[in-house]
Short mmCIF file of C-alpha atoms in Angstrom, two decimals:
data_model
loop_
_atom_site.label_atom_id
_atom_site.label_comp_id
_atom_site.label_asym_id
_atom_site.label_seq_id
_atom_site.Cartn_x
_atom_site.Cartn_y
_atom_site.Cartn_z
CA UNK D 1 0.00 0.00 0.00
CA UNK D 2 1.38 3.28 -0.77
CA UNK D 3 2.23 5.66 1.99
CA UNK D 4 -0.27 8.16 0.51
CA UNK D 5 -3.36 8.31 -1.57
CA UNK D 6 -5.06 10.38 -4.30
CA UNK D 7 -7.55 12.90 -3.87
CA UNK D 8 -10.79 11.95 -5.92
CA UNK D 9 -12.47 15.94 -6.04
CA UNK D 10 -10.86 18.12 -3.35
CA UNK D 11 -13.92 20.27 -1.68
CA UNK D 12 -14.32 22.56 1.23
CA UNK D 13 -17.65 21.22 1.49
CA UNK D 14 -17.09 17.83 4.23
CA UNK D 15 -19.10 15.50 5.40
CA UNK D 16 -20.46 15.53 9.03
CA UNK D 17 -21.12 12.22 8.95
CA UNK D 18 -18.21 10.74 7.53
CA UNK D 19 -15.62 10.31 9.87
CA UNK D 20 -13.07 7.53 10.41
CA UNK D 21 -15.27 6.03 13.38
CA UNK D 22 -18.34 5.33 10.71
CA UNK D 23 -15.34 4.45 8.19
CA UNK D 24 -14.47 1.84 10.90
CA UNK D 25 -18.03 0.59 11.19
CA UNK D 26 -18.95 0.30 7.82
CA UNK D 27 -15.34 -1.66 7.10
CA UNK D 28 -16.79 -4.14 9.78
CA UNK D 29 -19.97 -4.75 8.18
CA UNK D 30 -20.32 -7.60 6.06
CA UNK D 31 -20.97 -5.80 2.96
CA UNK D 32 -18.43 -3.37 2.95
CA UNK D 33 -14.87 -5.05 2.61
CA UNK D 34 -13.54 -8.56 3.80
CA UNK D 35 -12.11 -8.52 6.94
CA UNK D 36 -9.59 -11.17 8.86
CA UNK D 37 -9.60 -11.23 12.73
CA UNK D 38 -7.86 -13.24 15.28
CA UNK D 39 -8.00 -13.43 19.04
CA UNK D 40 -5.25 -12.80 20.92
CA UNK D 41 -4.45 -16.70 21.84
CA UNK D 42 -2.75 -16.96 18.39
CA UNK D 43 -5.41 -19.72 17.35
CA UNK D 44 -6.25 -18.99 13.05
CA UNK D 45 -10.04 -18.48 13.19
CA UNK D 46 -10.61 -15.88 10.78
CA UNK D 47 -13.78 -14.46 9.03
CA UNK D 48 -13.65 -13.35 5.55
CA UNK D 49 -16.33 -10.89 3.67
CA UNK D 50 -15.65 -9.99 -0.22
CA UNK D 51 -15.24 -6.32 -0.58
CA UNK D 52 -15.16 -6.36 -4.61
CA UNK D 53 -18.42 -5.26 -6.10
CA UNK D 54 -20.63 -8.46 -7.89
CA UNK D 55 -20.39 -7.03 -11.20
CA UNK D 56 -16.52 -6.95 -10.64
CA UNK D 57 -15.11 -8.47 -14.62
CA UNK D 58 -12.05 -8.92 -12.47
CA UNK D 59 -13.40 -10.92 -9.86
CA UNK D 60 -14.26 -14.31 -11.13
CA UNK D 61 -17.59 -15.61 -9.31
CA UNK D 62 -16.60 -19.06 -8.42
CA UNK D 63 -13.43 -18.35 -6.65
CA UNK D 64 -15.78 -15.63 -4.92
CA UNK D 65 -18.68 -18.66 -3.90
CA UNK D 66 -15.54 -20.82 -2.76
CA UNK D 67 -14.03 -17.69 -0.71
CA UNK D 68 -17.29 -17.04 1.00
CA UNK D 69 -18.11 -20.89 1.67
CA UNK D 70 -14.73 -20.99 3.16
CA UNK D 71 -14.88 -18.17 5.18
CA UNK D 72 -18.39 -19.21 6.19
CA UNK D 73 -16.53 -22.51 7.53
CA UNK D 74 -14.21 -20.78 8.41
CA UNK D 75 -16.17 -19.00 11.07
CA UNK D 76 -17.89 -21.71 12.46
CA UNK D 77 -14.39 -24.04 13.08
CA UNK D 78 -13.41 -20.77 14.55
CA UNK D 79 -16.59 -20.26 16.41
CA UNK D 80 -16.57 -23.83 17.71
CA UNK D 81 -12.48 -23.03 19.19
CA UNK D 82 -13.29 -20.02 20.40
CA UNK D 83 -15.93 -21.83 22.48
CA UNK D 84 -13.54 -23.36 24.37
CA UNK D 85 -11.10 -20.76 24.55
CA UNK D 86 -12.33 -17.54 25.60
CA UNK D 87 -14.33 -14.59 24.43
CA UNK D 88 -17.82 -14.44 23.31
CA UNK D 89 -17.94 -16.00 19.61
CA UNK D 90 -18.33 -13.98 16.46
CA UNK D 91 -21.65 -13.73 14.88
CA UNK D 92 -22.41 -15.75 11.73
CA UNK D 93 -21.76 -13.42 8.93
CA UNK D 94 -25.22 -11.90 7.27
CA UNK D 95 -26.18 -12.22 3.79
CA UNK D 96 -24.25 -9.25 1.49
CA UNK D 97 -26.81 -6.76 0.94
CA UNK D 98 -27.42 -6.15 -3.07
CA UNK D 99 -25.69 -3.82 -4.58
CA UNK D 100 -26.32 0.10 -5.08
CA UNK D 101 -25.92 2.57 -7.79
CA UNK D 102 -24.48 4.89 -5.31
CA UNK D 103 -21.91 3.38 -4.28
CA UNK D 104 -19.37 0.19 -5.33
CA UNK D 105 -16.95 -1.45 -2.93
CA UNK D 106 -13.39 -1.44 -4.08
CA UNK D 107 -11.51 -4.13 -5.78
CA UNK D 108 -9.70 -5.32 -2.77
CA UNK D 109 -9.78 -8.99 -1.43
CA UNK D 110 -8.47 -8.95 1.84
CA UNK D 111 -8.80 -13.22 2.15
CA UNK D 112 -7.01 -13.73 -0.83
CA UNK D 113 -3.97 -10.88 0.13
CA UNK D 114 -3.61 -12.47 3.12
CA UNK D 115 -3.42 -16.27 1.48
CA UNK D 116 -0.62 -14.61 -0.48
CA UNK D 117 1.06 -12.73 2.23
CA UNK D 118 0.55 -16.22 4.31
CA UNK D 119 2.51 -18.06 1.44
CA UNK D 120 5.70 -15.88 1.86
CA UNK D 121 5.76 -15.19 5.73
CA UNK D 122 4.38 -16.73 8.92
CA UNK D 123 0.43 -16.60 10.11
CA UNK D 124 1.51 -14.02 12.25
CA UNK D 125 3.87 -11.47 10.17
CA UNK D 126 0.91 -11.95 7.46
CA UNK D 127 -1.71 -11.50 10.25
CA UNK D 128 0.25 -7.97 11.15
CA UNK D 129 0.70 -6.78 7.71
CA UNK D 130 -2.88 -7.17 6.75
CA UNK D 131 -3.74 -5.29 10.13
CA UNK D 132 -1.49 -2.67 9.08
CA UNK D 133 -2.72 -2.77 5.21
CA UNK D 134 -6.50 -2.26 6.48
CA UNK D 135 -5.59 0.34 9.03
CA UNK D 136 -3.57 2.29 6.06
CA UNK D 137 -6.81 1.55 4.46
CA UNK D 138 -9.03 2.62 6.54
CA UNK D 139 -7.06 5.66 6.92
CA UNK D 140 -6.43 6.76 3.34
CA UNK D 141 -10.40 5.92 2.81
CA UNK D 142 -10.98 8.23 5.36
CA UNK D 143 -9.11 10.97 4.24
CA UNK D 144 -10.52 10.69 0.40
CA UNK D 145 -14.25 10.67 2.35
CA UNK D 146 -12.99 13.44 4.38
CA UNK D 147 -11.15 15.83 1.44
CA UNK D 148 -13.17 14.17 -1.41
CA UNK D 149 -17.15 13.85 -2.86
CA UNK D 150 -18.78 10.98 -2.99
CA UNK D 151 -21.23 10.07 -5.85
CA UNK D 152 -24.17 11.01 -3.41
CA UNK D 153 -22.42 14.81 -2.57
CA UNK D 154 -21.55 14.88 -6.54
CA UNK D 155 -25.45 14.33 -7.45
CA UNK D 156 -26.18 16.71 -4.02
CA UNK D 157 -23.64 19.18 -5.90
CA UNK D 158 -25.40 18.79 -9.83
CA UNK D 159 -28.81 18.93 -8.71
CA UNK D 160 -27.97 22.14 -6.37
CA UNK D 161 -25.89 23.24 -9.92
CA UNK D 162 -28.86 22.42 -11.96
CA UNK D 163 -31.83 24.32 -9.73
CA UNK D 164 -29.33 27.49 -9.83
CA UNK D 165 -28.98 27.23 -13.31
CA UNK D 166 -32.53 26.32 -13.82
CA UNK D 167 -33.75 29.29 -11.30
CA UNK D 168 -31.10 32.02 -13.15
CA UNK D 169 -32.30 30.87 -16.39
CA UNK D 170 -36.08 31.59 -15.01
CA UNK D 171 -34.85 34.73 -13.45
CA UNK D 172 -32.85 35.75 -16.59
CA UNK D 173 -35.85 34.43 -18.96
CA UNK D 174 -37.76 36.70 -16.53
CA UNK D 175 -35.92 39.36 -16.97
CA UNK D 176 -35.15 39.46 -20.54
CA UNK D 177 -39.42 39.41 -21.12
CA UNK D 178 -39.93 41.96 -18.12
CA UNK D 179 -37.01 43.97 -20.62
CA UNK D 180 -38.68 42.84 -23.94
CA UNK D 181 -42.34 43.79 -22.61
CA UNK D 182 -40.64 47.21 -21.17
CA UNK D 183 -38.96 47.42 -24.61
CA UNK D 184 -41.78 47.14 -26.37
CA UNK D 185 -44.25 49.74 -24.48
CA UNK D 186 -40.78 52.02 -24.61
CA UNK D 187 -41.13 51.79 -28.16
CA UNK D 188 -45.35 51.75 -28.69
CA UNK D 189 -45.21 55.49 -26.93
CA UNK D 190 -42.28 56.45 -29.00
CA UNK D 191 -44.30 55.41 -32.25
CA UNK D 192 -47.10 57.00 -30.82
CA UNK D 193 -45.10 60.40 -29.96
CA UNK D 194 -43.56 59.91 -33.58
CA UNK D 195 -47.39 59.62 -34.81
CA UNK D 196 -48.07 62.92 -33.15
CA UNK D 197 -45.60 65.09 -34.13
CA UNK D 198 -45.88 63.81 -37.63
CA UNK D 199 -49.55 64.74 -37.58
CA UNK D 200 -48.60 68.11 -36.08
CA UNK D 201 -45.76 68.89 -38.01
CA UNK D 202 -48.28 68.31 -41.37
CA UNK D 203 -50.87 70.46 -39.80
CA UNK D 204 -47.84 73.24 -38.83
CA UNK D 205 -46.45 72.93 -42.68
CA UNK D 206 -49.89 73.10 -44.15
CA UNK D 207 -50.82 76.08 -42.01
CA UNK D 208 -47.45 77.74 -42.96
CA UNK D 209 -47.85 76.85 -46.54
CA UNK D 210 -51.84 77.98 -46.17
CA UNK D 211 -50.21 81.41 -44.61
CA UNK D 212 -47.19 82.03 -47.28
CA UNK D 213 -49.66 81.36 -49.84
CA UNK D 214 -51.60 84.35 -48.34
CA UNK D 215 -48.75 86.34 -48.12
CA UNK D 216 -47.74 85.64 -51.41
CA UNK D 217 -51.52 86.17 -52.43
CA UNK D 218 -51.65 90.00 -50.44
CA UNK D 219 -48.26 91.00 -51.90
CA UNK D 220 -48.85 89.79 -55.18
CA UNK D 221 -52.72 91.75 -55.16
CA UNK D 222 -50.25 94.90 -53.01
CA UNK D 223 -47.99 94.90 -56.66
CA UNK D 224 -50.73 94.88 -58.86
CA UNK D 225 -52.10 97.71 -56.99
CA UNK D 226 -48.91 99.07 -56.96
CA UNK D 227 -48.21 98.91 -60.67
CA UNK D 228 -52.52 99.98 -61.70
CA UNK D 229 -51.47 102.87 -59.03
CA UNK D 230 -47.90 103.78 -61.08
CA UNK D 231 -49.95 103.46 -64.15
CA UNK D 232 -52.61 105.83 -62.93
CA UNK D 233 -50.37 107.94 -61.88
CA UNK D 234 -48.14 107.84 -65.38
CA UNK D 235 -51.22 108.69 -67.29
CA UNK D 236 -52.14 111.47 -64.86
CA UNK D 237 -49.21 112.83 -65.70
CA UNK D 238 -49.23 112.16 -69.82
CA UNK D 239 -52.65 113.53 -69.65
CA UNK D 240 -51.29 116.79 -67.56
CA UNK D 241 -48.42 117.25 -70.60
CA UNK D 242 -50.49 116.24 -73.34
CA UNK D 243 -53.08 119.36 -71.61
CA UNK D 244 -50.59 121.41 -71.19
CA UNK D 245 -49.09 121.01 -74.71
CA UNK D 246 -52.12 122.00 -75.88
CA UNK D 247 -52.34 125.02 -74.23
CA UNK D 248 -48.88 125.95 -75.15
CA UNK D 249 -50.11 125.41 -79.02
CA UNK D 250 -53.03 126.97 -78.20
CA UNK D 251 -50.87 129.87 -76.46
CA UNK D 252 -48.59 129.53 -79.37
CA UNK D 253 -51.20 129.78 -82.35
CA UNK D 254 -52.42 132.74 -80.47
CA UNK D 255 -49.48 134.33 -80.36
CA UNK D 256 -48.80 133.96 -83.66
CA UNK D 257 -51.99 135.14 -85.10
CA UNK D 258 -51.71 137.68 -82.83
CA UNK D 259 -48.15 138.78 -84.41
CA UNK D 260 -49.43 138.42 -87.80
CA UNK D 261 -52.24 140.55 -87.06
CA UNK D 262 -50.36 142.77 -85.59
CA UNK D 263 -47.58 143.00 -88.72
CA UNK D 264 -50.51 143.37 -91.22
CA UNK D 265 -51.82 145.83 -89.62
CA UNK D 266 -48.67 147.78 -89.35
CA UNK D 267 -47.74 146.80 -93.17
CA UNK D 268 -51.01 148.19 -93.82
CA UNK D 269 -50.66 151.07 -91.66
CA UNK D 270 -47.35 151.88 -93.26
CA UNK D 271 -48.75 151.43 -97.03
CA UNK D 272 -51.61 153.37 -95.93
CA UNK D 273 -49.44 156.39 -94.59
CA UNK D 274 -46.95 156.13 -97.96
CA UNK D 275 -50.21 156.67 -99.90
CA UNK D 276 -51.16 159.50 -98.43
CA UNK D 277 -47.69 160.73 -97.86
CA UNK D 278 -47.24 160.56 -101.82
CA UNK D 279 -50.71 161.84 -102.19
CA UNK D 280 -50.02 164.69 -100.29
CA UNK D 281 -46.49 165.43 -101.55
CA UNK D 282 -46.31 168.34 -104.06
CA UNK D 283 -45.50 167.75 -107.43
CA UNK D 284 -42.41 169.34 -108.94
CA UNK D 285 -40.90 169.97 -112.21
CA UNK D 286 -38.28 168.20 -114.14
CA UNK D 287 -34.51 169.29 -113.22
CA UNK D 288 -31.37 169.72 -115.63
CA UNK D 289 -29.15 168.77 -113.08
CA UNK D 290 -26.83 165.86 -114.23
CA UNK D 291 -26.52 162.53 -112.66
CA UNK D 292 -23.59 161.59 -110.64
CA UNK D 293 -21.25 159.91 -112.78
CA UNK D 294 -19.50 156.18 -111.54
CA UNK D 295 -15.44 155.78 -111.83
CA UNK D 296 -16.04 154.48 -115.68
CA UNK D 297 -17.62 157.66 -116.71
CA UNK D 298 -21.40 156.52 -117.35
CA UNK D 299 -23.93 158.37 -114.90
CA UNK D 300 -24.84 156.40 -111.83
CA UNK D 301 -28.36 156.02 -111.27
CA UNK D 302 -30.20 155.87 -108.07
CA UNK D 303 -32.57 153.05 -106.99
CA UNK D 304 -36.23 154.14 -107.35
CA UNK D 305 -35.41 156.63 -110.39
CA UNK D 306 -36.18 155.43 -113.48
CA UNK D 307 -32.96 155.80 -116.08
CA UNK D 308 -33.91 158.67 -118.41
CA UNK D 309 -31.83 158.53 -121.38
CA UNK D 310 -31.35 162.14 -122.14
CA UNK D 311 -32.93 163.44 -125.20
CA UNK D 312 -30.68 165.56 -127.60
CA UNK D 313 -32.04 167.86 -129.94
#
């Protein structure tokens, strides 16, 4: 036996219940492991129990119906001695209870190792060595049940693991459709505050459009007005010039008749006063007095005298 053993799944978690007393006790029971006593007289009554499991491939079942008919004899030769030695004698062994799915005995014959420690040293050295193998035994089985889990805290440990998991995945599955649900009305009011401000914003754009096409409207009826008014105003004026043209050609033709009555009646007043100037002028007789003669010798005549060729007789 090795002087030390390997941990099967180190824990914190121990077992109350498991200590090496109850290791003790359930080594002694008849379906735990085999065990070999002997008194203290040094007589060989032993009793042997199998501790491999049934189902063992590596057991083979008829050396394990000859090892427990020989340990059954076994213990009653060793009853019958111990009879006349002293001591109460050992109880008959019980039938091995059937087997569990928790939990399997080891592989270990303790009959048969101590056959083969018995064919190498003496009854006692063997007797002392299996002593010592079961106490290491018992020890190192202690200390796995004590640092270790058994198949029972294992399926303690899953099912705890599995109701965690199975409550976080209800609390998370919770959670995620308390989210979703919250989500969802999150996102119902923001389609309904997306609804209303698209309605409002098309009611504010068709009351602006309503209002700039009034504007436009006003202005566009304020030009017209505008330009009729310029237009009145331009033909006021043409009118005024065209008017006062008028009465400038009016003022003009006036004028002018005016002048030309005015120069006929001095023409005429000036004709009319040379008549009667020449009508009233006195007549005179003809004079011998010669013309003025020009730079070539011929007489020079004066305008308004008629050119009198002198007569010679």
């Amino acid at each position: 036996m090795p002087s030390s053993s390997t941990s099967l799944i180190p824990t914190s978690h121990r077992d109350a219940h498991t200590t090496l007393g109850s290791v003790h006790n359930i080594l002694d029971t008849p379906s735990s492991q085999p065990y070999t006593d002997q008194n203290s007289s040094g007589s060989t009554p032993s009793r042997s129990l199998s501790l491999s499991h049934p189902k063992d491939p590596r057991v083979d079942p008829a050396a394990s119906s000859s090892s427990n008919s020989n340990a059954i004899s076994n213990t009653s030769t060793s009853a019958g001695e111990t009879g006349h030695t002293s001591g109460p004698p050992l109880p008959s062994p019980s039938p091995p209870f059937p087997p569990t799915n928790f939990h399997s005995s080891p592989p270990f014959h303790t009959h048969q190792f101590f056959t083969v420690l018995e064919k190498t040293f003496p009854t006692q050295t063997a007797r002392s060595l299996m002593r010592a193998t079961r106490a290491l035994l018992v020890d190192r089985v202690g200390r796995v049940r004590r640092e270790g889990l058994t198949i029972k805290d294992l399926d303690n440990q899953a099912y705890l693991f599995r109701a965690a998991l199975s409550e976080l995945r209800a609390e998370v599955t919770m959670r995620t459709r308390n989210e979703s649900a919250a989500m969802r009305t999150a996102t119902a009011a923001l389609r309904r505050e997306v609804d209303r401000l698209d309605v409002k914003m098309k009611e504010d754009v068709s009351t602006l459009k309503h209002e700039i096409q009034m504007e436009l409207d006003s202005r566009k009826n304020e030009s017209k007005a505008e330009l009729k008014q310029q237009d009145i105003m331009i033909e006021e004026v043409l009118n005024k010039a065209i008017v006062s043209i008028g009465d400038l050609r009016a003022d003009m033709e006036e004028v002018k008749w005016d002048n030309m009555r005015k120069s006929v009646a001095t023409l005429g007043a000036f004709l009319v006063v040379m008549v009667i100037s020449m009508e009233l002028r006195p007549k005179q007789g003809p004079t011998t007095s010669l013309p003025p003669r020009s730079h070539n010798g011929e007489p020079k005549h004066t305008e308004g005298e008629a050119f009198e060729q002198p007569s010679y007789p």
